PDB file of C-alpha atoms and ligand atoms in Angstrom:
ATOM      1  CA  MET A   1      78.660  38.660 239.135  1.00 43.00           C
ATOM      2  CA  LYS A   2      79.894  36.070 237.441  1.00 49.00           C
ATOM      3  CA  ARG A   3      79.768  32.811 239.660  1.00 55.00           C
ATOM      4  CA  ILE A   4      83.252  31.389 239.836  1.00 56.00           C
ATOM      5  CA  ILE A   5      83.323  27.500 239.304  1.00 57.00           C
ATOM      6  CA  PHE A   6      87.080  26.715 239.687  1.00 58.00           C
ATOM      7  CA  VAL A   7      87.914  23.388 238.626  1.00 63.00           C
ATOM      8  CA  VAL A   8      91.232  20.745 238.447  1.00 67.00           C
ATOM      9  CA  LEU A   9      92.444  19.630 235.183  1.00 67.00           C
ATOM     10  CA  ALA A  10      94.846  16.652 236.522  1.00 63.00           C
ATOM     11  CA  ALA A  11      96.989  15.100 233.822  1.00 59.00           C
ATOM     12  CA  VAL A  12      98.213  11.806 233.996  1.00 54.00           C
ATOM     13  CA  GLY A  13     100.900  10.001 232.292  1.00 46.00           C
ATOM     14  CA  LEU A  14     101.096   6.288 231.889  1.00 42.00           C
ATOM     15  CA  ALA A  15     103.579   5.683 229.610  1.00 40.00           C
ATOM     16  CA  VAL A  16     104.163   2.163 228.115  1.00 41.00           C
ATOM     17  CA  GLY A  17     107.240   1.236 227.537  1.00 39.00           C
ATOM     18  CA  ALA A  18     108.946   3.782 228.687  1.00 38.00           C
ATOM     19  CA  ALA A  19     108.745   6.346 232.210  1.00 39.00           C
ATOM     20  CA  ALA A  20     106.374   8.331 232.907  1.00 42.00           C
ATOM     21  CA  PRO A  21     106.391  11.634 232.028  1.00 45.00           C
ATOM     22  CA  SER A  22     106.969  13.602 234.779  1.00 43.00           C
ATOM     23  CA  GLN A  23     104.784  16.392 236.138  1.00 43.00           C
ATOM     24  CA  ALA A  24     108.066  17.699 238.225  1.00 42.00           C
ATOM     25  CA  ALA A  25     109.242  19.831 235.425  1.00 42.00           C
ATOM     26  CA  LYS A  26     106.651  23.008 234.391  1.00 44.00           C
ATOM     27  CA  PRO A  27     107.889  24.653 231.796  1.00 45.00           C
ATOM     28  CA  ALA A  28     107.126  28.623 230.635  1.00 46.00           C
ATOM     29  CA  PRO A  29     104.936  28.130 227.380  1.00 45.00           C
ATOM     30  CA  THR A  30     107.619  29.200 225.335  1.00 46.00           C
ATOM     31  CA  ALA A  31     110.555  27.639 222.712  1.00 42.00           C
ATOM     32  CA  THR A  32     112.208  25.970 225.074  1.00 45.00           C
ATOM     33  CA  ALA A  33     109.722  24.001 226.620  1.00 56.00           C
ATOM     34  CA  ALA A  34     109.625  20.502 227.150  1.00 83.00           C
ATOM     35  CA  TYR A  35     107.244  18.279 225.699  1.00 92.00           C
ATOM     36  CA  TRP A  36     105.805  14.780 227.339  1.00 90.00           C
ATOM     37  CA  GLY A  37     106.379  13.751 223.470  1.00 92.00           C
ATOM     38  CA  HIS A  38     105.232  14.098 220.302  1.00 94.00           C
ATOM     39  CA  TRP A  39     103.353  11.911 218.037  1.00 96.00           C
ATOM     40  CA  ALA A  40     105.056  10.656 214.352  1.00 96.00           C
ATOM     41  CA  THR A  41     101.735   9.173 212.958  1.00 96.00           C
ATOM     42  CA  GLN A  42      98.455  10.980 212.487  1.00 97.00           C
ATOM     43  CA  ALA A  43      96.755  11.467 215.598  1.00 98.00           C
ATOM     44  CA  LEU A  44      92.737   9.803 215.213  1.00 98.00           C
ATOM     45  CA  VAL A  45      90.152  10.929 217.886  1.00 98.00           C
ATOM     46  CA  TYR A  46      87.289   9.458 218.351  1.00 97.00           C
ATOM     47  CA  ASP A  47      84.601  11.340 220.596  1.00 96.00           C
ATOM     48  CA  ALA A  48      82.838   8.589 222.355  1.00 95.00           C
ATOM     49  CA  THR A  49      81.460  11.793 224.882  1.00 91.00           C
ATOM     50  CA  GLY A  50      77.546  10.805 223.480  1.00 84.00           C
ATOM     51  CA  GLY A  51      77.264  14.212 221.056  1.00 73.00           C
ATOM     52  CA  ASN A  52      77.577  15.790 224.274  1.00 66.00           C
ATOM     53  CA  ASN A  53      78.588  19.561 222.511  1.00 71.00           C
ATOM     54  CA  SER A  54      79.405  21.007 225.416  1.00 83.00           C
ATOM     55  CA  PHE A  55      82.822  19.624 224.896  1.00 89.00           C
ATOM     56  CA  LYS A  56      83.212  20.662 221.555  1.00 91.00           C
ATOM     57  CA  VAL A  57      85.791  17.807 220.731  1.00 95.00           C
ATOM     58  CA  PRO A  58      85.850  18.157 217.270  1.00 95.00           C
ATOM     59  CA  GLU A  59      86.132  22.258 217.543  1.00 95.00           C
ATOM     60  CA  ALA A  60      89.149  21.128 219.897  1.00 96.00           C
ATOM     61  CA  VAL A  61      90.621  19.169 217.479  1.00 98.00           C
ATOM     62  CA  SER A  62      90.320  21.730 214.428  1.00 97.00           C
ATOM     63  CA  GLU A  63      91.966  24.466 217.002  1.00 97.00           C
ATOM     64  CA  TRP A  64      94.926  22.361 218.050  1.00 98.00           C
ATOM     65  CA  SER A  65      95.191  20.989 214.492  1.00 98.00           C
ATOM     66  CA  LYS A  66      96.370  24.466 213.021  1.00 98.00           C
ATOM     67  CA  SER A  67      99.694  24.393 215.091  1.00 97.00           C
ATOM     68  CA  GLY A  68     100.810  22.032 212.811  1.00 97.00           C
ATOM     69  CA  TRP A  69      99.920  18.856 214.890  1.00 98.00           C
ATOM     70  CA  ASN A  70      98.675  15.852 212.453  1.00 98.00           C
ATOM     71  CA  VAL A  71      95.286  15.109 214.626  1.00 98.00           C
ATOM     72  CA  VAL A  72      91.861  14.793 212.641  1.00 98.00           C
ATOM     73  CA  MET A  73      88.819  12.982 213.955  1.00 97.00           C
ATOM     74  CA  THR A  74      87.602   9.732 212.796  1.00 97.00           C
ATOM     75  CA  THR A  75      83.617   8.168 213.609  1.00 95.00           C
ATOM     76  CA  ASP A  76      85.492   4.809 213.111  1.00 96.00           C
ATOM     77  CA  ALA A  77      86.168   3.784 216.523  1.00 96.00           C
ATOM     78  CA  THR A  78      88.526   1.265 215.567  1.00 96.00           C
ATOM     79  CA  LYS A  79      90.822   3.466 214.392  1.00 97.00           C
ATOM     80  CA  ALA A  80      90.778   5.748 216.805  1.00 98.00           C
ATOM     81  CA  ASN A  81      94.159   6.780 218.856  1.00 96.00           C
ATOM     82  CA  ILE A  82      93.046   8.689 220.882  1.00 97.00           C
ATOM     83  CA  THR A  83      89.442   8.988 222.747  1.00 97.00           C
ATOM     84  CA  VAL A  84      87.897  10.595 224.365  1.00 96.00           C
ATOM     85  CA  VAL A  85      85.073   9.829 226.721  1.00 94.00           C
ATOM     86  CA  ALA A  86      82.668  11.911 228.982  1.00 92.00           C
ATOM     87  CA  GLU A  87      83.062   9.998 232.627  1.00 90.00           C
ATOM     88  CA  ASN A  88      84.376  11.458 235.938  1.00 86.00           C
ATOM     89  CA  SER A  89      87.950  11.464 236.159  1.00 83.00           C
ATOM     90  CA  THR A  90      89.947   8.623 237.649  1.00 77.00           C
ATOM     91  CA  VAL A  91      92.448  11.433 239.661  1.00 78.00           C
ATOM     92  CA  ASP A  92      91.081  12.488 242.423  1.00 74.00           C
ATOM     93  CA  GLY A  93      89.809  16.348 243.092  1.00 76.00           C
ATOM     94  CA  ALA A  94      90.634  16.786 238.766  1.00 82.00           C
ATOM     95  CA  VAL A  95      87.606  17.275 236.409  1.00 84.00           C
ATOM     96  CA  GLY A  96      89.550  15.531 233.598  1.00 87.00           C
ATOM     97  CA  ASP A  97      92.834  14.003 232.332  1.00 89.00           C
ATOM     98  CA  ALA A  98      94.636  12.394 229.919  1.00 90.00           C
ATOM     99  CA  THR A  99      96.372   8.880 229.609  1.00 89.00           C
ATOM    100  CA  LEU A 100      98.723   8.859 227.107  1.00 90.00           C
ATOM    101  CA  VAL A 101     101.217   5.760 226.077  1.00 91.00           C
ATOM    102  CA  THR A 102     104.015   6.618 224.895  1.00 88.00           C
ATOM    103  CA  SER A 103     107.296   4.503 223.443  1.00 88.00           C
ATOM    104  CA  GLY A 104     109.796   6.757 224.362  1.00 86.00           C
ATOM    105  CA  SER A 105     109.614  10.372 222.766  1.00 89.00           C
ATOM    106  CA  ILE A 106     106.553   8.618 220.935  1.00 92.00           C
ATOM    107  CA  ILE A 107     103.323   9.428 221.785  1.00 93.00           C
ATOM    108  CA  THR A 108     101.193   6.280 220.001  1.00 94.00           C
ATOM    109  CA  GLY A 109      98.059   6.565 222.215  1.00 95.00           C
ATOM    110  CA  CYS A 110      95.746   9.027 224.468  1.00 95.00           C
ATOM    111  CA  THR A 111      92.640   8.104 226.472  1.00 93.00           C
ATOM    112  CA  VAL A 112      90.578  11.841 227.888  1.00 93.00           C
ATOM    113  CA  HIS A 113      88.548  11.336 230.289  1.00 90.00           C
ATOM    114  CA  LEU A 114      85.735  14.562 230.646  1.00 89.00           C
ATOM    115  CA  SER A 115      84.002  14.881 233.799  1.00 86.00           C
ATOM    116  CA  PRO A 116      80.292  14.600 232.579  1.00 84.00           C
ATOM    117  CA  THR A 117      79.357  16.601 235.530  1.00 78.00           C
ATOM    118  CA  PHE A 118      81.156  19.314 234.556  1.00 71.00           C
ATOM    119  CA  THR A 119      79.113  20.741 231.029  1.00 63.00           C
ATOM    120  CA  TYR A 120      77.803  23.830 231.870  1.00 64.00           C
ATOM    121  CA  VAL A 121      79.015  27.281 230.741  1.00 64.00           C
ATOM    122  CA  ASN A 122      82.684  26.627 228.983  1.00 76.00           C
ATOM    123  CA  VAL A 123      84.349  24.318 231.271  1.00 82.00           C
ATOM    124  CA  GLY A 124      83.300  20.580 229.237  1.00 86.00           C
ATOM    125  CA  GLU A 125      85.107  23.989 225.941  1.00 89.00           C
ATOM    126  CA  HIS A 126      87.894  24.590 228.207  1.00 90.00           C
ATOM    127  CA  MET A 127      88.309  20.602 229.588  1.00 90.00           C
ATOM    128  CA  ALA A 128      88.436  19.007 226.155  1.00 93.00           C
ATOM    129  CA  ILE A 129      90.918  21.034 224.865  1.00 95.00           C
ATOM    130  CA  HIS A 130      93.300  21.055 228.139  1.00 93.00           C
ATOM    131  CA  GLU A 131      92.891  17.533 228.158  1.00 93.00           C
ATOM    132  CA  LEU A 132      93.343  17.367 224.029  1.00 96.00           C
ATOM    133  CA  GLY A 133      96.970  19.632 224.397  1.00 96.00           C
ATOM    134  CA  HIS A 134      98.209  16.823 227.097  1.00 93.00           C
ATOM    135  CA  CYS A 135      97.639  14.204 224.365  1.00 95.00           C
ATOM    136  CA  GLY A 136      99.971  16.144 221.319  1.00 96.00           C
ATOM    137  CA  GLY A 137     102.601  16.567 224.609  1.00 95.00           C
ATOM    138  CA  LEU A 138     101.863  19.528 226.132  1.00 94.00           C
ATOM    139  CA  PRO A 139     102.515  19.443 229.892  1.00 91.00           C
ATOM    140  CA  HIS A 140     101.130  22.310 231.900  1.00 89.00           C
ATOM    141  CA  SER A 141     102.170  25.790 231.960  1.00 91.00           C
ATOM    142  CA  THR A 142     103.173  28.298 234.615  1.00 89.00           C
ATOM    143  CA  SER A 143     101.098  30.710 232.848  1.00 91.00           C
ATOM    144  CA  THR A 144      97.691  31.498 233.903  1.00 89.00           C
ATOM    145  CA  LYS A 145      96.447  32.862 230.509  1.00 92.00           C
ATOM    146  CA  SER A 146      97.347  29.689 228.748  1.00 94.00           C
ATOM    147  CA  VAL A 147      94.893  26.951 228.327  1.00 94.00           C
ATOM    148  CA  MET A 148      97.379  24.383 229.422  1.00 93.00           C
ATOM    149  CA  TYR A 149      97.615  25.841 233.047  1.00 91.00           C
ATOM    150  CA  PRO A 150      96.738  23.258 235.637  1.00 88.00           C
ATOM    151  CA  THR A 151      93.171  25.199 236.661  1.00 87.00           C
ATOM    152  CA  THR A 152      90.595  27.153 235.983  1.00 84.00           C
ATOM    153  CA  ASN A 153      87.677  29.137 236.951  1.00 80.00           C
ATOM    154  CA  SER A 154      84.578  30.460 235.187  1.00 76.00           C
ATOM    155  CA  ASN A 155      87.112  34.037 234.712  1.00 80.00           C
ATOM    156  CA  THR A 156      89.553  32.058 233.038  1.00 85.00           C
ATOM    157  CA  MET A 157      87.662  29.772 230.621  1.00 87.00           C
ATOM    158  CA  MET A 158      88.832  29.236 227.545  1.00 92.00           C
ATOM    159  CA  THR A 159      87.445  28.678 224.586  1.00 92.00           C
ATOM    160  CA  LYS A 160      90.419  27.694 221.982  1.00 94.00           C
ATOM    161  CA  PRO A 161      93.949  27.418 222.935  1.00 97.00           C
ATOM    162  CA  SER A 162      95.826  30.980 223.278  1.00 96.00           C
ATOM    163  CA  ALA A 163      97.982  31.860 220.145  1.00 96.00           C
ATOM    164  CA  GLN A 164     101.074  31.498 222.413  1.00 95.00           C
ATOM    165  CA  ASP A 165      99.524  27.684 223.102  1.00 97.00           C
ATOM    166  CA  ILE A 166      99.834  27.110 219.666  1.00 97.00           C
ATOM    167  CA  ARG A 167     102.665  28.468 218.940  1.00 96.00           C
ATOM    168  CA  TRP A 168     103.994  25.775 222.003  1.00 95.00           C
ATOM    169  CA  MET A 169     102.504  23.182 220.317  1.00 96.00           C
ATOM    170  CA  ALA A 170     103.853  23.899 216.919  1.00 96.00           C
ATOM    171  CA  GLY A 171     107.397  23.750 218.769  1.00 94.00           C
ATOM    172  CA  ASN A 172     107.096  20.074 218.514  1.00 95.00           C
ATOM    173  CA  TYR A 173     105.641  19.743 215.176  1.00 95.00           C
TER     174      TYR A 173
HETATM  175 ZN1   ZN B 201      96.316  19.044 232.867  1.00 88.99          ZN
END
């Protein structure tokens, strides 16, 4: 028997100089999906999780970069515009969150919290991919086969975005 671990992957849109991205719209992962915004510059990701490999931040970045989103790792925290930290989510009931900084439809920054409590099995990996997906501009998906579905458990955890998720992100870049 597989242990079912149910986690909630929350997203918080915190906009600077623009209206907060809304979670009310829940588009299916199709070519017509709405996005929270897009990057006009390269996204540089700094992994501040303390080298906790269970989150696999570089692997998550590598996967999303296959979409055409110009996102890479940096070891220089001062140059990063996406920072991933191992801290409890500030959202009640959530194990991870992403806070976006946007100017109009342009995303200029993102901070990701990944709960250090959920580093076992593949939860950490799934969380990192999910929250970085938000950083790239993806809202939640209504498809349970998408890494952007708002919840997951030990039966649905993913170690990489689905091919459809990659195409969805590709539609934003
Ligand atoms: Zn989310």
